[in-house]
XYZ file of N, CA and C in Angstrom:
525
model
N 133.573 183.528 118.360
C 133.482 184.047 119.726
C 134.239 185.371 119.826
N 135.108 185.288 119.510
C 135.999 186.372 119.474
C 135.701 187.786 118.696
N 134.269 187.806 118.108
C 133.986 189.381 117.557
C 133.153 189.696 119.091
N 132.882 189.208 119.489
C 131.608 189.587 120.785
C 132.532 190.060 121.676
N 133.770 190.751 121.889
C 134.975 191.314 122.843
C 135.378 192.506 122.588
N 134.553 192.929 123.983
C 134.523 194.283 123.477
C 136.176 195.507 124.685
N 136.419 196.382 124.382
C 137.445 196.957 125.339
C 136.516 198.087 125.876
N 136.270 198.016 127.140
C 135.134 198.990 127.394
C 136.707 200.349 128.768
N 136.875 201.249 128.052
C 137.417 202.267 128.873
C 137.160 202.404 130.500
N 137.947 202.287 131.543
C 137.511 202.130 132.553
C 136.950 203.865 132.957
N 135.909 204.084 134.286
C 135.621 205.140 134.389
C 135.176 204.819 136.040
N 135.222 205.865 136.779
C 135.279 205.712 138.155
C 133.773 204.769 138.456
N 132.960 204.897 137.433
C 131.696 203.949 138.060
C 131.924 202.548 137.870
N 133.008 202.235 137.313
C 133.026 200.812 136.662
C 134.450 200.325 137.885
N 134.683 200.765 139.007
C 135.769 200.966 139.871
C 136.034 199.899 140.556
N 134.710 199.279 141.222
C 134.203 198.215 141.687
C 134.460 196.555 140.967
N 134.029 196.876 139.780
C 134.263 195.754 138.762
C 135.824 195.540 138.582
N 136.129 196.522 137.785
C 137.515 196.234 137.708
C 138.498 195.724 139.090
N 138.172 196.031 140.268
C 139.131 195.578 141.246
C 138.565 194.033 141.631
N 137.304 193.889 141.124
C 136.855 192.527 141.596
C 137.253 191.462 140.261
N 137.248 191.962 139.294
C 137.655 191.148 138.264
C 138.778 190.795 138.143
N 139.596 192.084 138.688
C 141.286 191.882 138.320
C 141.722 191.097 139.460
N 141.229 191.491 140.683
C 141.551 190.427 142.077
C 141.265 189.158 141.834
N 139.804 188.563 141.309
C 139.968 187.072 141.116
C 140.429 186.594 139.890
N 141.250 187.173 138.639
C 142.192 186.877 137.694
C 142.980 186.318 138.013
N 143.832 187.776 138.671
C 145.212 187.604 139.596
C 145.555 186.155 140.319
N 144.412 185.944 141.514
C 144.136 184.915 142.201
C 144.024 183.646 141.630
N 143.667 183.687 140.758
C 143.178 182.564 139.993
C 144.497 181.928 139.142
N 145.596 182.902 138.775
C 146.922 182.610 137.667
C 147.948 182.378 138.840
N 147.870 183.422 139.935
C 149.042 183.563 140.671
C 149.294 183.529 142.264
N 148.481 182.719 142.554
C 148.511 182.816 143.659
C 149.384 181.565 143.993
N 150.252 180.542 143.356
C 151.542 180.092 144.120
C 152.409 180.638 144.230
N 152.646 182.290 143.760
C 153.679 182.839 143.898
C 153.967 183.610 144.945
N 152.567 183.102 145.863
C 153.151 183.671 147.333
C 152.692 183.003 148.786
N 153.895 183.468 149.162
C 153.545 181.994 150.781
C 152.189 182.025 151.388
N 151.569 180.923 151.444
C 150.264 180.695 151.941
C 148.749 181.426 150.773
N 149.610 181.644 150.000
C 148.697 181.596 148.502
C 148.163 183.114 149.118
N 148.690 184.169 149.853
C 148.602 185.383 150.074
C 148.447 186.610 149.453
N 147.976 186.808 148.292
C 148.314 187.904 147.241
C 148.001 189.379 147.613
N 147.815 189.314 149.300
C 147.150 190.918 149.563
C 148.113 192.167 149.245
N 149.555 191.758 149.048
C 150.949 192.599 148.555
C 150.374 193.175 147.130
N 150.146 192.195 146.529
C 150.066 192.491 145.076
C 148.613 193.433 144.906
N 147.497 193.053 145.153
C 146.233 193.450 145.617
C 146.256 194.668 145.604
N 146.747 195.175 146.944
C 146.905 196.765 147.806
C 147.664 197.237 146.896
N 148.830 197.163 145.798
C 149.647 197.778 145.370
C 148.850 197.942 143.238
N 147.509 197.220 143.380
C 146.930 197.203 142.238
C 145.320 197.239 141.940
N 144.812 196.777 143.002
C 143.441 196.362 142.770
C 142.536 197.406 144.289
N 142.660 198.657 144.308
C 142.754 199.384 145.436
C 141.652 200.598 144.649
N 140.882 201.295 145.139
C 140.259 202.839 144.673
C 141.258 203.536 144.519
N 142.409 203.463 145.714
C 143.491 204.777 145.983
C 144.264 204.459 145.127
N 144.586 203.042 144.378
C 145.272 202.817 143.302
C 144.717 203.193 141.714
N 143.823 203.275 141.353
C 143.233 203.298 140.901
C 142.815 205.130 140.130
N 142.689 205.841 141.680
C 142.122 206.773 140.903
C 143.953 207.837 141.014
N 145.052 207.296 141.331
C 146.382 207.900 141.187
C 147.022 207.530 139.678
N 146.720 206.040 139.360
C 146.536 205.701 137.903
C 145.708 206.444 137.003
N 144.503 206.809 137.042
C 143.598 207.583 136.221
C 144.276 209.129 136.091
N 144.707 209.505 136.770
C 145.329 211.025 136.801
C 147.008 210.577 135.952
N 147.697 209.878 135.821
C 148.113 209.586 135.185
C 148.454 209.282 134.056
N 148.536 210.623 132.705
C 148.382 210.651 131.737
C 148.126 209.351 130.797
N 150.116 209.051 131.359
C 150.765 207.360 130.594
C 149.615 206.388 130.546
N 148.745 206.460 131.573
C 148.517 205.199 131.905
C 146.777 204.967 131.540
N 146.214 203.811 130.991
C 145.305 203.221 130.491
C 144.642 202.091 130.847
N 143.647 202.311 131.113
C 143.066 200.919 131.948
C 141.852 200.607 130.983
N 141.426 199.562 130.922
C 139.862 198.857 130.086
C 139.672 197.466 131.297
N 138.346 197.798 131.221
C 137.373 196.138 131.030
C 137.643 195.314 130.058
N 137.691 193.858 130.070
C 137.196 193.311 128.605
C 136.188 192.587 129.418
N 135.321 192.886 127.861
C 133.512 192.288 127.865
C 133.997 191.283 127.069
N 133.494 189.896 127.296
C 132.390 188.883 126.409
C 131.304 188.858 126.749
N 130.623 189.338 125.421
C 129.011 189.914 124.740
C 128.939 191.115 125.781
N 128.254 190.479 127.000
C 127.805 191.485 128.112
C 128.546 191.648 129.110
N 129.346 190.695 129.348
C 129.529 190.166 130.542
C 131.319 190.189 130.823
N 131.496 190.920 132.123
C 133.435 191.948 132.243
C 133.854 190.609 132.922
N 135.252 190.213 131.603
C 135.611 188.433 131.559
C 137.501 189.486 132.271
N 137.970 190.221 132.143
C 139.354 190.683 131.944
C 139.475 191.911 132.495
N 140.587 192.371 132.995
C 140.857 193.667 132.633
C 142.239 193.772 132.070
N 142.968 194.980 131.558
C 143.983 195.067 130.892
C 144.363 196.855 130.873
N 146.031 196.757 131.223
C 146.577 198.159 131.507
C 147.516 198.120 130.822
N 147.859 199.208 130.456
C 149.052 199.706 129.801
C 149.529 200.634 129.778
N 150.804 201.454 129.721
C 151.314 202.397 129.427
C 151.879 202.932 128.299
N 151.323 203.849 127.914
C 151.783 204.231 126.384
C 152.627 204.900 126.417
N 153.096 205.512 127.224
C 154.758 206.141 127.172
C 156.009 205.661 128.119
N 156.923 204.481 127.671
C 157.852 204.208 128.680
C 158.824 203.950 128.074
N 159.893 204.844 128.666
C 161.687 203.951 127.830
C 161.694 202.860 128.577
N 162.304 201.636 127.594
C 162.918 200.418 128.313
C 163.561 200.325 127.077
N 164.761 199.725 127.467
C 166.444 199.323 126.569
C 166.236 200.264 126.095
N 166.591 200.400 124.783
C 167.163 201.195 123.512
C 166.092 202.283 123.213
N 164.281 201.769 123.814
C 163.899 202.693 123.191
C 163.180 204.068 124.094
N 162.910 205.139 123.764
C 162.572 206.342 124.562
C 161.264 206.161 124.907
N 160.612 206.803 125.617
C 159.537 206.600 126.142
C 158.345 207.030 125.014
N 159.009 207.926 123.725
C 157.911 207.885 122.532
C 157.887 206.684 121.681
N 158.853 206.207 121.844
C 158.714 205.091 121.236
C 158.131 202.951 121.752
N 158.662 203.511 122.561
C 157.772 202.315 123.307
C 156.581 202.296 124.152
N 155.618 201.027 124.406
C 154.265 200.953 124.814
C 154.488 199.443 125.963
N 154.465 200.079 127.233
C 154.539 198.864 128.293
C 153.382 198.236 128.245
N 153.042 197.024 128.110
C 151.555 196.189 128.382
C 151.712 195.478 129.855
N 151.140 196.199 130.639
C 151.201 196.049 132.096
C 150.296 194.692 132.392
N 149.182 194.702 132.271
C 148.445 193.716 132.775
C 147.856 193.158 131.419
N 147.529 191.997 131.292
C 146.269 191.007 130.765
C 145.657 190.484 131.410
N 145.083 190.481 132.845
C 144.498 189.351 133.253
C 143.001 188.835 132.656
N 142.873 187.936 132.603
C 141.166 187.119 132.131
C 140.905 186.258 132.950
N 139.769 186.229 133.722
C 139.429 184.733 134.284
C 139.797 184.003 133.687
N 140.313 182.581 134.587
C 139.974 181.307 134.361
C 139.058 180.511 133.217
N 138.164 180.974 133.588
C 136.774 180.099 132.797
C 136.526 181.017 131.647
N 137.421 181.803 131.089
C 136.735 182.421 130.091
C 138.190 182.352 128.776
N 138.938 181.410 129.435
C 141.001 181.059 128.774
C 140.161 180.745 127.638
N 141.374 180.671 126.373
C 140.912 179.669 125.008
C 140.273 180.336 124.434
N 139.464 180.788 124.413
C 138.100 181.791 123.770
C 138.602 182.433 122.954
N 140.059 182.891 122.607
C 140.740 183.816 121.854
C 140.404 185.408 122.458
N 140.310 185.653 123.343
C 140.062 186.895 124.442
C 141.560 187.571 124.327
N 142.743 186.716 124.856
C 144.070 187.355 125.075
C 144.712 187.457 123.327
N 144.603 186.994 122.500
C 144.866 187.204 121.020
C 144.087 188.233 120.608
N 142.638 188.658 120.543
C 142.121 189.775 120.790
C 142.752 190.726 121.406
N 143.294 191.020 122.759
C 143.616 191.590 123.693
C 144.904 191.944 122.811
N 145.365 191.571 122.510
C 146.871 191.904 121.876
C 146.790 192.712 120.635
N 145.892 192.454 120.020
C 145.073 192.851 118.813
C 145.429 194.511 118.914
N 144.403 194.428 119.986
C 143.806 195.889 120.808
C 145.143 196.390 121.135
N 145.897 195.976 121.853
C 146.986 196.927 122.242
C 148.333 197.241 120.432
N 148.413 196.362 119.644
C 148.981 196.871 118.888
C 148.688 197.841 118.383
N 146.946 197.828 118.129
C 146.733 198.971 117.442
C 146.569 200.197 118.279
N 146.671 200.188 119.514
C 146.775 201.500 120.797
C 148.261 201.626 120.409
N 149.207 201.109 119.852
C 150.714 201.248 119.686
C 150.654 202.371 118.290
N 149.879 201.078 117.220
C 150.093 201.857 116.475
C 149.650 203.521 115.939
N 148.638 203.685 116.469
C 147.604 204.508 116.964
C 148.821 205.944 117.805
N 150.151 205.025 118.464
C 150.530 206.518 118.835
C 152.269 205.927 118.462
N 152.110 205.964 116.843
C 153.175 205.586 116.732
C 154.486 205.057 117.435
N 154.032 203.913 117.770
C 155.148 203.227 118.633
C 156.146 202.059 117.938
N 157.545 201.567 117.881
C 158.398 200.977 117.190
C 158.262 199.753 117.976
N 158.022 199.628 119.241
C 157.756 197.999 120.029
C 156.726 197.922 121.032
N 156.110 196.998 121.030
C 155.641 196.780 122.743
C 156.391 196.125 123.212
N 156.282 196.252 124.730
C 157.115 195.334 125.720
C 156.542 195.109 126.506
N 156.576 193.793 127.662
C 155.823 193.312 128.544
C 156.566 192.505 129.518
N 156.529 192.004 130.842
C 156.937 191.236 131.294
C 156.207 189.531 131.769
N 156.555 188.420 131.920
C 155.917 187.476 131.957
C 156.464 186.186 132.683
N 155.631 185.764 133.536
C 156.834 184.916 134.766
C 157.155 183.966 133.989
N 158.493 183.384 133.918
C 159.629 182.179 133.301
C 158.686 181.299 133.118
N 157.616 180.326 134.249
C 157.076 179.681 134.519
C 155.835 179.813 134.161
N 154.947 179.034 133.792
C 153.125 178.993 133.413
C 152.926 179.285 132.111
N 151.496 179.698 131.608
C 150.835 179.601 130.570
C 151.151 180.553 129.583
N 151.538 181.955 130.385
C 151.661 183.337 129.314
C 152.645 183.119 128.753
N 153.695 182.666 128.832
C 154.999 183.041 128.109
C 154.540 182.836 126.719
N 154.868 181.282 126.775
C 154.160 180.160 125.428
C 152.943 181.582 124.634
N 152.773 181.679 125.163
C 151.232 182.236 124.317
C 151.791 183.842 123.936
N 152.752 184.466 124.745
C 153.804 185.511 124.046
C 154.483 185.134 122.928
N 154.687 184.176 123.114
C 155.975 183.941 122.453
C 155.385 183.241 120.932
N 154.252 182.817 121.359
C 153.669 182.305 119.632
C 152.735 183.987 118.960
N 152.915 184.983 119.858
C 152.634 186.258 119.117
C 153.469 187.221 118.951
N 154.498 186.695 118.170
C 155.807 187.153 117.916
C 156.647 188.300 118.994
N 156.234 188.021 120.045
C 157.070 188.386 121.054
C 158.004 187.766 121.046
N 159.374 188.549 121.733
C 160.861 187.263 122.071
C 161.340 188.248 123.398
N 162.115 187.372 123.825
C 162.805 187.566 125.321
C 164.220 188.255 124.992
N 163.867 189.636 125.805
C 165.080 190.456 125.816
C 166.037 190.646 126.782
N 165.270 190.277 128.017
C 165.814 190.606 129.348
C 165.210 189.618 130.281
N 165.556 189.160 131.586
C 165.442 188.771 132.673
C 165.104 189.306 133.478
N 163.839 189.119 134.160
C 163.490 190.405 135.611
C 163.045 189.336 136.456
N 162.642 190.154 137.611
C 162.068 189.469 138.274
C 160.608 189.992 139.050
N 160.380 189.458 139.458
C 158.647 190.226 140.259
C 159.054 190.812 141.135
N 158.944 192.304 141.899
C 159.364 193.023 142.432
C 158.962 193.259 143.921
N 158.526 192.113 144.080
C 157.814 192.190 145.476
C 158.431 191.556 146.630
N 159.484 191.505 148.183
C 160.209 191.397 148.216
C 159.320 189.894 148.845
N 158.384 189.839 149.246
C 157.693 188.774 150.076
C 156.963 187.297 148.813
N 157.680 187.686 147.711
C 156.761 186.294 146.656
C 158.107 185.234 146.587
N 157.361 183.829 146.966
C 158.359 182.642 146.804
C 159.642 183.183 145.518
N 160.768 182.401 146.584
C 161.586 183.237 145.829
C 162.137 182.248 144.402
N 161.847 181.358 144.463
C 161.959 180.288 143.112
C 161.150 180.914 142.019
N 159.568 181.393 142.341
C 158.965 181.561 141.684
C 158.848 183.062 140.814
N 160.160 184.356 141.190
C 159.651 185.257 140.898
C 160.802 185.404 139.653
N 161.527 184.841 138.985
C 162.319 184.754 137.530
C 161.049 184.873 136.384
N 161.410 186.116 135.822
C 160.400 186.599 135.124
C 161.001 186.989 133.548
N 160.436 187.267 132.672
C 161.198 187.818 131.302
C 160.672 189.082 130.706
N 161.796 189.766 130.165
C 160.956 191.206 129.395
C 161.086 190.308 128.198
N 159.969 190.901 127.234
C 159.781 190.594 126.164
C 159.045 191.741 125.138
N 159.881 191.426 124.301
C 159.611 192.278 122.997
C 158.921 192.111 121.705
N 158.535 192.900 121.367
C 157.328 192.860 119.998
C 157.466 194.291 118.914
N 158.624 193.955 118.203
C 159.096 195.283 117.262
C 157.605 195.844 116.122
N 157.518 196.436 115.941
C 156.198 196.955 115.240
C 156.457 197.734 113.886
């Protein structure tokens, strides 16, 4: 299953998709992390045109579709230039988003997905990726068996998400 995954470059015609894909991801992983299962905070501040095309002008920053065969299962962002701890912003690569539907988990899509971003690392010579990932649910585990490890403690930055639920971890992946 996993050769049929493709990273398709986002482009203002594909604008639509991506905010509808990434909105019911989002929705679909995270929506107890806010009162009355509310995610329009997170939404407006990600899944927006005006967000969207201020990101695209944004050198750092990188957005894709992911396809299975035909069909846009993910999207996924990153930043290829950011200091965090020790390292300078040439040397490290933030992996902002993974989201994938629901119904498309297991498939080996996010092991793929990781695939793809090492080699966008290695591709601009980078010494780590880093990412963040809430304490709680499915991603950590699945970081953490792709030789990621926990460097730091954060939290989700939003001042309105249950507040039990927003203990989050940076995590690292030396290259």
């Amino acid at each position: 299953m996993e050769n049929n995954i493709q990273f398709e470059m986002l482009k203002p015609e594909l604008y639509n998709t991506y905010i509808k894909i990434g909105t019911k991801a989002y929705d679909q992983h995270y929506k107890h992390l806010w009162p009355n299962g509310d995610t329009a905070t997170y939404i407006k501040n990600s899944f927006t045109k005006e967000i969207l095309l201020i990101e695209e002008k944004d050198k750092d920053t990188v957005l894709y579709l992911i396809k299975l065969n035909s069909k846009h299962v993910g999207i996924l962002k990153v930043t290829l230039h950011k200091q965090l701890q020790d390292y300078s912003k040439i040397d490290a690569l933030y992996l902002d988003k993974i989201y994938i539907l629901n119904e498309f988990s297991g498939k080996g899509i996010g092991s793929k997905t990781l695939k793809f971003v090492e080699q966008i690392a290695a591709d601009h010579s980078k010494k780590a990726i880093f990412l963040e990932s809430m304490q709680k649910g499915m991603a950590l585990p699945f970081y953490l068996s792709h030789s990621f490890s926990i460097v730091a403690n954060t939290k989700v930055p939003f001042n309105n998400v249950i507040e039990e639920e927003k203990p989050m971890y940076l995590l690292k992946r030396s290259l």
